Structures are given as C-alpha cells and as structure tokens.
Amino acid sequence: MRVAPPTPTTVQDHVALAEIELCGELMIAASAADGERLSADLIDQVLNVIPEGRGGSAAPR
C-alpha cells in the first residue's frame, strides 16, 4: 500500500491562530498569578480589551 506524499499547500485559519495565541497569553498569566483564578480585570488586561462601561467596546489587538 502506498501513501500519497503530503501536499506543499498549507491552510491557515487566522481566526483559530489568533484564538490559540490569546489562550496562550491567558495560560501564561494564570501560571504567573497568585490564587486559583484570574480576576476579570486581569483577563481584560491580558486580552487587551476595554470592558463596556469603561470607555467603549473591545480594543483591537
């Protein structure tokens, strides 16, 4: 039985890659934080967002 060689074409899902990067940032922050959970404020800071009611909508990353 022969297996077809891998094709040189790569597909990139930019949304998935961005989500993976954000998850990584949260894991790094969680590993460095004291306590069991990250506060909502720290999560917003790590993800670089401005919560509604504090100046508008999410800031672009």
Short mmCIF file of C-alpha atoms in Angstrom, two decimals:
data_model
loop_
_atom_site.label_atom_id
_atom_site.label_comp_id
_atom_site.label_asym_id
_atom_site.label_seq_id
_atom_site.Cartn_x
_atom_site.Cartn_y
_atom_site.Cartn_z
CA MET A 1 0.00 0.00 0.00
CA ARG A 2 1.34 3.40 -0.97
CA VAL A 3 0.58 6.59 0.91
CA ALA A 4 0.27 9.82 -1.01
CA PRO A 5 3.01 12.33 -0.18
CA PRO A 6 1.92 15.38 1.76
CA THR A 7 0.96 18.33 -0.37
CA PRO A 8 3.01 21.50 -0.05
CA THR A 9 -0.17 23.57 0.34
CA THR A 10 -0.74 24.90 3.85
CA VAL A 11 -4.05 26.24 5.03
CA GLN A 12 -4.07 28.81 7.78
CA ASP A 13 -7.13 29.69 9.77
CA HIS A 14 -6.22 33.15 11.03
CA VAL A 15 -9.11 33.28 13.50
CA ALA A 16 -8.11 29.95 15.04
CA LEU A 17 -4.48 31.04 15.24
CA ALA A 18 -5.49 34.28 16.99
CA GLU A 19 -7.64 32.34 19.47
CA ILE A 20 -4.77 29.97 20.20
CA GLU A 21 -2.46 32.93 20.81
CA LEU A 22 -4.97 34.51 23.21
CA CYS A 23 -5.38 31.21 25.08
CA GLY A 24 -1.61 31.03 25.40
CA GLU A 25 -1.49 34.54 26.82
CA LEU A 26 -4.13 33.58 29.39
CA MET A 27 -2.23 30.43 30.36
CA ILE A 28 0.95 32.44 30.88
CA ALA A 29 -0.91 34.97 33.02
CA ALA A 30 -2.60 32.20 35.02
CA SER A 31 0.69 30.44 35.70
CA ALA A 32 2.22 33.67 36.99
CA ALA A 33 -0.79 34.77 39.06
CA ASP A 34 -1.36 34.22 42.75
CA GLY A 35 -4.52 32.36 43.68
CA GLU A 36 -6.74 29.93 41.83
CA ARG A 37 -8.41 32.27 39.36
CA LEU A 38 -7.64 35.33 37.30
CA SER A 39 -9.77 38.36 38.06
CA ALA A 40 -11.98 39.76 35.30
CA ASP A 41 -9.82 42.90 35.28
CA LEU A 42 -6.63 40.89 34.78
CA ILE A 43 -8.23 38.84 31.99
CA ASP A 44 -9.27 42.07 30.25
CA GLN A 45 -5.74 43.41 30.64
CA VAL A 46 -4.15 40.23 29.24
CA LEU A 47 -6.56 40.18 26.28
CA ASN A 48 -6.12 43.92 25.74
CA VAL A 49 -9.81 44.79 25.91
CA ILE A 50 -11.70 47.67 27.45
CA PRO A 51 -14.89 46.39 29.11
CA GLU A 52 -18.15 48.07 28.20
CA GLY A 53 -18.96 50.87 30.57
CA ARG A 54 -15.28 51.81 30.86
CA GLY A 55 -14.73 53.57 27.58
CA GLY A 56 -16.47 51.63 24.84
CA SER A 57 -16.10 48.32 23.11
CA ALA A 58 -13.21 45.89 22.78
CA ALA A 59 -9.98 47.42 21.64
CA PRO A 60 -8.40 45.91 18.52
CA ARG A 61 -5.44 43.69 19.14
#
